[in-house]
Coordinates of C-alpha atoms in Angstrom, one line a residue:
M199 CA 137.4 66.2 154.2
G200 CA 140.7 64.3 154.4
V201 CA 142.3 62.0 151.9
C202 CA 144.4 59.1 153.4
L203 CA 147.8 58.5 152.1
S204 CA 147.4 54.9 150.9
S205 CA 147.9 52.9 147.8
Q206 CA 144.3 51.4 148.1
W207 CA 141.4 53.7 149.1
G208 CA 140.7 53.3 152.6
S209 CA 143.9 51.5 153.5
A210 CA 146.7 53.2 155.7
W211 CA 150.3 53.3 154.4
T212 CA 153.5 52.4 156.1
W213 CA 156.7 53.5 155.1
T214 CA 158.4 50.5 153.3
T215 CA 160.3 52.1 150.2
H216 CA 162.8 49.6 148.9
A217 CA 166.2 50.4 147.6
G218 CA 166.3 51.1 144.0
G219 CA 162.5 51.0 144.0
P220 CA 159.9 53.8 142.6
A221 CA 159.1 56.2 145.2
P222 CA 155.3 56.9 146.2
C223 CA 153.9 59.9 144.8
L224 CA 150.8 62.0 144.9
R225 CA 149.3 63.8 141.8
F226 CA 147.4 66.9 142.0
E227 CA 145.3 68.4 139.2
P228 CA 145.2 72.2 139.0
V229 CA 141.8 74.1 139.4
R230 CA 141.9 77.3 137.0
G231 CA 140.0 80.3 136.8
T232 CA 138.4 81.9 133.8
A233 CA 141.7 83.5 132.9
G234 CA 143.7 80.4 133.2
E235 CA 145.1 81.3 136.6
V236 CA 145.9 78.6 139.0
L237 CA 143.0 78.8 141.9
D238 CA 143.9 75.3 143.8
F239 CA 145.0 71.8 143.3
H240 CA 142.9 68.8 144.0
Q241 CA 144.2 65.4 144.4
A242 CA 143.8 62.8 142.3
T243 CA 144.5 59.1 142.7
P244 CA 147.6 58.3 144.3
G245 CA 150.8 56.7 142.0
A246 CA 150.3 53.0 141.4
S247 CA 153.5 52.4 143.2
A248 CA 153.2 54.6 146.0
E249 CA 154.2 52.7 149.3
P250 CA 152.8 53.9 152.7
V251 CA 154.5 56.8 154.3
G252 CA 153.1 56.9 158.0
H253 CA 150.5 55.0 159.5
G254 CA 146.9 56.9 159.8
W255 CA 148.6 60.3 158.7
V256 CA 145.9 62.3 156.5
L257 CA 146.5 65.0 153.9
P258 CA 143.7 67.4 153.2
A259 CA 142.3 67.0 149.2
C260 CA 143.1 70.5 148.3
V261 CA 146.5 72.1 148.7
S262 CA 144.9 75.5 149.8
R263 CA 143.7 73.9 152.9
W264 CA 147.1 71.9 153.9
E265 CA 148.5 75.0 156.0
Q266 CA 144.9 75.5 158.1
E267 CA 144.9 71.8 158.7
G268 CA 148.5 71.7 160.1
V269 CA 150.6 70.6 157.0
R270 CA 153.4 73.0 156.4
G271 CA 156.7 73.1 154.0
L272 CA 154.7 73.5 150.5
R273 CA 152.3 76.4 149.9
L274 CA 150.1 76.7 146.9
E275 CA 152.0 79.4 145.3
D276 CA 154.7 76.9 145.3
C277 CA 153.0 74.3 143.5
A278 CA 151.5 76.7 141.1
R279 CA 155.1 77.8 140.1
V280 CA 156.0 74.5 139.4
V281 CA 153.3 73.8 137.0
D282 CA 153.6 77.3 135.2
T283 CA 157.6 77.3 135.1
G284 CA 158.3 73.6 134.9
E285 CA 161.0 74.1 137.6
P286 CA 160.7 71.6 140.3
V287 CA 160.8 72.4 144.0
S288 CA 162.3 70.4 146.9
V289 CA 160.7 70.6 150.3
V290 CA 160.0 68.8 153.8
L291 CA 156.5 68.4 154.8
R292 CA 155.3 68.6 158.4
I293 CA 152.2 67.3 159.5
A294 CA 151.0 68.3 163.0
R295 CA 148.7 66.0 165.0
E296 CA 147.1 65.9 168.4
G297 CA 149.8 65.7 171.4
N298 CA 152.4 67.8 169.7
M299 CA 153.1 64.8 167.4
E300 CA 154.8 65.8 163.9
A301 CA 155.3 63.6 160.8
R302 CA 158.3 64.7 158.8
F303 CA 158.4 63.6 155.0
R304 CA 160.8 64.9 152.4
A305 CA 159.4 65.4 149.0
V306 CA 160.2 66.9 145.4
G307 CA 157.3 68.6 143.4
T308 CA 157.6 68.2 139.7
K309 CA 155.5 69.0 136.7
A310 CA 153.5 66.1 134.6
L311 CA 151.8 67.7 131.6
D312 CA 149.4 70.0 133.6
A313 CA 149.5 68.2 137.0
F314 CA 151.7 68.6 140.1
V315 CA 153.0 65.5 141.2
L316 CA 154.8 65.3 144.8
W317 CA 157.4 62.7 145.1
L318 CA 157.7 61.3 148.8
L319 CA 161.1 60.4 149.8
P320 CA 163.3 59.0 152.8
D321 CA 164.2 61.3 155.4
D322 CA 168.1 60.3 154.4
A323 CA 167.9 61.0 150.8
D324 CA 170.2 63.7 149.2
D325 CA 168.2 66.5 147.8
A326 CA 170.3 66.6 144.5
Q327 CA 170.2 63.0 144.1
A328 CA 166.5 62.9 145.3
L329 CA 165.6 65.6 142.6
R330 CA 167.4 63.9 139.6
E331 CA 165.5 60.7 140.5
A332 CA 162.3 62.5 140.9
L333 CA 162.8 64.3 137.4
E334 CA 163.8 61.0 135.8
R335 CA 160.7 59.2 137.3
E336 CA 158.6 61.9 136.1
R337 CA 160.3 61.8 132.3
E338 CA 159.7 58.0 132.4
A339 CA 156.0 58.9 133.3
R340 CA 155.8 61.2 130.8
H341 CA 157.1 59.2 128.1
R342 CA 154.7 56.2 128.9
A343 CA 151.8 58.5 128.8
E344 CA 152.7 60.0 125.4
G345 CA 153.1 56.7 123.9
A346 CA 149.9 55.5 125.6
L347 CA 148.4 58.6 124.0
E348 CA 150.1 58.1 120.7
H349 CA 148.9 54.2 120.5
A350 CA 145.3 55.1 121.6
T351 CA 145.3 58.1 118.7
A352 CA 146.7 55.5 116.3
R353 CA 144.1 52.9 117.1
L354 CA 141.4 55.3 117.3
A355 CA 142.6 56.7 113.7
R356 CA 142.5 53.0 112.4
E357 CA 138.9 52.4 113.6
A358 CA 137.6 55.6 112.5
L359 CA 139.4 54.9 108.8
D360 CA 138.0 51.2 108.8
G361 CA 134.6 52.7 109.9
T362 CA 134.7 55.1 106.9
A363 CA 135.6 52.3 104.6
R364 CA 133.1 49.9 105.6
H365 CA 130.4 52.8 105.4
L366 CA 131.5 53.7 101.6
A367 CA 131.5 50.1 100.8
L368 CA 128.1 49.5 102.0
Q369 CA 126.8 52.8 100.4
R370 CA 128.5 51.8 97.3
L371 CA 126.7 48.3 97.4
T372 CA 123.5 49.9 98.4
E373 CA 123.5 52.3 95.4
E374 CA 124.5 49.4 92.9
A375 CA 121.4 47.1 94.5
E376 CA 119.1 50.3 93.8
F377 CA 120.6 50.8 90.6
R378 CA 120.1 47.2 89.5
E379 CA 116.6 47.1 90.7
R380 CA 115.7 50.7 88.9
F381 CA 117.2 49.5 85.9
I382 CA 115.6 46.0 85.6
G383 CA 112.1 47.7 86.3
I384 CA 112.5 50.4 83.9
L385 CA 113.8 48.1 81.1
G386 CA 111.1 45.7 81.5
H387 CA 108.5 48.5 81.7
D388 CA 109.5 50.6 78.7
L389 CA 110.6 47.9 76.5
R390 CA 107.3 46.0 76.9
N391 CA 105.2 49.0 75.5
P392 CA 106.7 49.1 71.7
L393 CA 107.0 45.3 72.1
N394 CA 103.4 44.9 72.8
A395 CA 102.7 47.5 69.9
I396 CA 104.6 45.4 67.5
A397 CA 102.9 42.0 68.8
L398 CA 99.6 43.6 68.2
S399 CA 100.4 45.1 64.9
A400 CA 101.7 41.9 63.6
R401 CA 98.7 39.9 64.7
A402 CA 96.3 42.2 63.2
M403 CA 98.2 42.1 60.1
A404 CA 98.3 38.2 59.9
Q405 CA 94.5 38.0 59.7
R406 CA 94.8 39.5 56.3
T407 CA 91.3 41.1 56.4
L408 CA 92.3 44.5 57.1
P409 CA 91.9 47.4 54.4
A410 CA 95.1 48.3 53.1
V411 CA 95.1 51.9 54.9
Q412 CA 95.0 49.9 58.2
Q413 CA 97.6 47.5 57.1
Q414 CA 99.8 50.6 56.3
Q415 CA 99.4 51.7 59.7
C416 CA 100.1 48.7 61.5
A417 CA 103.4 48.7 59.4
Q418 CA 104.3 52.2 60.2
R419 CA 103.6 51.4 63.9
I420 CA 105.7 48.4 63.7
E421 CA 108.6 50.5 62.1
A422 CA 108.3 53.1 64.8
S423 CA 108.1 50.8 67.6
A424 CA 111.3 48.9 66.4
A425 CA 113.0 52.2 66.1
R426 CA 112.0 53.0 69.7
M427 CA 113.3 49.8 71.0
G428 CA 116.7 50.2 69.0
A429 CA 117.1 53.6 70.5
M430 CA 116.6 51.9 74.1
I431 CA 119.1 49.3 73.3
S432 CA 121.6 51.9 72.3
D433 CA 121.0 53.8 75.3
I434 CA 121.5 50.8 77.5
L435 CA 124.8 49.9 75.6
D436 CA 125.9 53.7 76.0
L437 CA 124.9 53.3 79.9
T438 CA 127.1 49.8 80.3
R439 CA 129.9 51.3 78.7
A440 CA 129.8 54.5 80.6
R441 CA 129.7 52.4 83.9
L442 CA 131.9 49.3 83.1
A443 CA 134.0 49.6 79.9
G444 CA 135.9 52.8 80.9
G445 CA 133.4 55.3 79.2
I446 CA 131.8 55.8 75.9
P447 CA 134.1 55.3 73.1
L448 CA 134.9 58.4 70.6
H449 CA 135.7 58.4 66.9
L450 CA 137.4 61.9 66.8
G451 CA 137.9 63.5 63.7
T452 CA 137.9 67.3 62.2
V453 CA 134.4 68.4 62.6
S454 CA 132.5 71.5 62.1
L455 CA 130.0 71.9 65.0
A456 CA 128.2 74.4 62.9
I457 CA 127.4 71.9 60.2
V458 CA 126.4 69.5 62.7
C459 CA 123.9 71.9 64.4
R460 CA 122.3 72.7 61.2
M461 CA 121.9 68.9 60.4
V462 CA 120.2 68.5 63.8
V463 CA 118.0 71.5 63.6
E464 CA 116.7 70.3 60.2
E465 CA 116.0 66.8 61.4
L466 CA 114.0 68.2 64.5
S467 CA 112.5 71.0 62.3
A468 CA 110.9 68.1 60.1
A469 CA 109.8 65.9 63.0
H470 CA 108.1 69.0 64.8
P471 CA 106.6 70.9 61.5
G472 CA 104.7 73.2 64.0
R473 CA 107.6 74.3 66.2
H474 CA 110.2 77.0 65.6
I475 CA 114.0 76.4 66.1
T476 CA 116.6 79.1 65.6
L477 CA 120.4 78.6 65.3
D478 CA 123.0 81.2 66.0
V479 CA 126.7 80.7 65.1
E480 CA 129.3 83.0 66.6
G481 CA 133.1 82.5 65.7
A482 CA 134.7 79.4 64.5
S483 CA 133.0 76.2 65.0
E484 CA 136.0 73.7 63.8
G485 CA 137.5 71.5 66.2
F486 CA 138.6 67.9 66.9
W487 CA 135.5 65.8 68.2
D488 CA 133.5 62.9 67.3
A489 CA 130.8 64.3 65.0
D490 CA 127.8 61.3 65.6
R491 CA 128.3 61.7 69.5
M492 CA 127.9 65.3 69.1
A493 CA 125.1 65.0 67.1
Q494 CA 123.4 62.8 69.7
V495 CA 124.1 65.5 72.4
L496 CA 122.6 68.4 70.3
S497 CA 119.5 66.1 69.3
N498 CA 118.7 65.1 73.1
L499 CA 119.1 68.6 74.1
V500 CA 117.1 70.1 71.5
G501 CA 114.7 67.4 71.4
N502 CA 114.0 68.2 75.6
A503 CA 113.9 71.7 74.9
L504 CA 110.9 71.1 72.1
E505 CA 109.0 68.6 74.2
H506 CA 109.3 70.6 77.4
G507 CA 109.2 74.1 76.3
A508 CA 106.1 76.5 75.5
E509 CA 104.6 75.5 72.1
D510 CA 104.4 79.0 71.2
A511 CA 107.9 80.0 71.8
P512 CA 111.0 79.2 69.5
V513 CA 113.9 76.7 70.7
R514 CA 117.2 78.7 70.6
L515 CA 120.4 76.8 69.9
K516 CA 123.5 78.7 69.8
C517 CA 127.3 77.6 68.7
I518 CA 130.0 79.9 70.3
A519 CA 133.8 80.1 70.1
V520 CA 134.9 81.6 73.4
D521 CA 138.7 81.8 74.4
G522 CA 139.9 78.2 73.0
E523 CA 136.7 76.4 73.7
Q524 CA 133.4 75.6 72.2
V525 CA 130.2 76.4 73.7
L526 CA 126.9 75.0 72.9
E527 CA 123.7 76.6 74.6
V528 CA 120.0 75.2 74.2
H529 CA 117.5 77.5 75.4
N530 CA 113.5 77.2 75.9
T531 CA 110.8 79.1 78.0
G532 CA 108.2 77.5 79.7
A533 CA 107.7 76.0 83.2
P534 CA 110.8 75.6 84.9
I535 CA 112.7 72.5 86.3
P536 CA 112.1 72.3 90.1
S537 CA 115.2 73.5 91.8
Q538 CA 115.4 70.4 94.1
H539 CA 115.9 68.2 91.3
L540 CA 118.6 70.2 89.2
E541 CA 121.5 68.4 91.0
T542 CA 120.4 65.0 90.2
L543 CA 119.1 65.8 86.8
F544 CA 121.9 64.1 85.0
D545 CA 121.7 60.9 87.1
P546 CA 120.3 57.7 85.2
F547 CA 116.6 56.8 85.3
R548 CA 116.0 60.1 87.2
Q549 CA 112.2 60.9 86.6
V550 CA 111.7 64.8 87.2
G551 CA 109.0 66.7 86.4
T552 CA 108.4 70.3 85.6
G553 CA 105.8 72.7 86.9
A554 CA 103.5 71.7 84.3
G555 CA 103.7 68.1 85.0
K556 CA 106.3 67.5 82.3
G557 CA 109.4 65.3 83.0
H558 CA 112.6 66.8 81.7
R559 CA 114.3 63.4 82.3
R560 CA 112.2 61.0 80.4
G561 CA 110.7 61.6 77.0
A562 CA 107.9 59.4 75.6
G563 CA 109.0 55.8 75.5
G564 CA 112.4 56.7 76.6
L565 CA 114.5 55.0 79.4
G566 CA 115.5 58.3 81.3
L567 CA 119.0 57.8 80.0
G568 CA 119.1 60.8 77.7
L569 CA 121.0 63.5 80.1
F570 CA 123.2 60.9 81.6
I571 CA 124.6 60.1 78.0
V572 CA 124.7 64.0 77.2
K573 CA 127.0 64.1 80.3
Q574 CA 129.1 61.1 79.4
I575 CA 129.7 62.0 75.8
V576 CA 130.7 65.6 77.1
Q577 CA 133.0 64.4 79.7
A578 CA 134.8 62.1 77.5
H579 CA 135.5 65.1 75.3
G580 CA 137.1 66.8 78.1
G581 CA 134.1 69.3 78.9
A582 CA 131.2 69.9 81.1
V583 CA 127.5 70.4 80.9
C584 CA 125.3 72.3 83.4
V585 CA 121.7 73.7 83.6
T586 CA 120.1 76.6 84.6
S587 CA 116.2 77.0 85.1
S588 CA 113.8 79.8 86.4
A589 CA 110.4 80.9 85.7
A590 CA 111.7 84.5 84.3
A591 CA 114.7 83.1 82.4
G592 CA 113.5 79.7 81.1
T593 CA 116.0 76.8 81.0
T594 CA 119.3 76.9 79.4
F595 CA 121.5 73.8 78.8
T596 CA 125.2 74.9 78.5
V597 CA 127.8 72.7 76.9
K598 CA 131.6 73.8 77.1
M599 CA 134.4 71.7 75.7
P600 CA 137.9 72.3 74.4
R601 CA 138.7 72.6 70.9
D602 CA 140.5 69.6 70.5
A603 CA 139.0 66.4 72.5
R604 CA 142.3 64.7 71.9
Q605 CA 144.1 66.5 74.6
S606 CA 141.6 65.2 77.0
Q607 CA 141.7 61.6 76.5
V608 CA 142.5 59.7 79.3
P609 CA 144.0 55.9 79.6
A610 CA 140.9 53.4 79.9
P611 CA 140.9 51.1 82.6
S612 CA 143.3 47.9 82.3
G613 CA 142.0 45.5 79.7
V614 CA 139.7 48.3 78.1
R615 CA 140.7 49.8 74.6
R616 CA 139.4 53.3 74.0
R617 CA 138.6 53.9 70.2
V618 CA 139.8 57.1 68.9

C-alpha cells in the first residue's frame, strides 16, 4: 500500500516550492523491537507546509519496502543511523515508474526527537546549504514542539493543582458541615437529659408534699445534673478554643506530677469505692506544666479505665521520667477497643464501643469530647498521646511530654492571645 506525496490526503503534489519558503518534509516514526533496535520506519502525516513534489508519484508507507517497489537512494540502515546518532544524511531519491520513467528528488534526512524527517529539496540546491537549512528547520520545529510541550505540561499542572485545591476545599466544607450537624445533634440530646432531670426534680419539690428524704434526693439530683451540665459546657468551651482560638490556653508553672497523680487517684477512689487504683512513680516528676490541665488529662484517662476496664482488676497509673521527658501510662484489662476505631479514637464525638458493648469515647452523660480534649491539652504542652489495645495485653494510654512546656509554646494565630 503506497502513500501519495500530498499535503492533504488523496490529493497529488506538484513541485511549487517558493524561494525562502519552508521545504516539504515527510516524517517517519521508528518501529522498534523488544531490545530497542530499529526494525522499520512508518510514515506519519506529512509536514503542514509540504508542497507537492511530483504529480502522481507514490512512496510506500514503510521504508523497508522502498527498494523493492522502485525507490532508491535511501536505505533503512541510513534512516536508523540518523535516529541513533543524530547525524544527518544527504541523498538523491530515485522513484522508478512504468515505461522506464524515473523521478529524482534531492533530500536531507534529520532526526526530530525519536523520529526521522526527510526534507525534499529542489534539484539545484547546494548540498551544504540544503543541509544547513534542513538542520535549522529541524531545530525550529523541535523548539516549537518543546515549547508546546512545556506549555501543555504547565497547563496540566495548573489544572491538577486547581482540581486538588477544589477537592481539598470541598472536603473541608463537607467535614465542617458534618461536624456542625453532629455537634448540634449531640449537644441537644446530651444537654436535654440533665436539664429534664433538673426540671422534674424542681417540679416535684415545688409541690411541697414530698417527704424530707425524697426532697433531699431531688436536691441531690438537681446538683448532680447541674454538675454534668457544667462539665459539658466546659468541654464545649475547650472544643471551641481548640478549633477556633489557637488552642487550649495553658497556665504554666512549676508542678509535681506525682502530687497531681495522687490527687486524681484519691478523688476517683472516693467516687468508685469498690475499685482499686494503683500509682507507681519512677524518677523525678517535677516540671513546668499546667497543673489543672494535667489533672484534667489524668482524670479523663483514669476515669475511662475505671468505666471500661474489668471491675475485678486494678487500674494502673504510672508516672515515669525518661530521658528528659515525662511519661504517663494508664492501663486497664478487659475488653479491648476494636482496632478499626483506634485511629479515630481522639476525634470529637466519636462513639466507639468495646467488645463488651461499652464506649471508650463517651461516658455516661458526656459529649464524647474527653479524649479529644486530652489530646489537645497534651499537644499544647508539646507532647503526644497514643493508645494500644488488645485482649491479651489490655488497654494502655501513654502520654509523653517535655519536662518544660514553655519550650514547646507556639505563637497563636493573629489576634489570639495565648495565656501562660
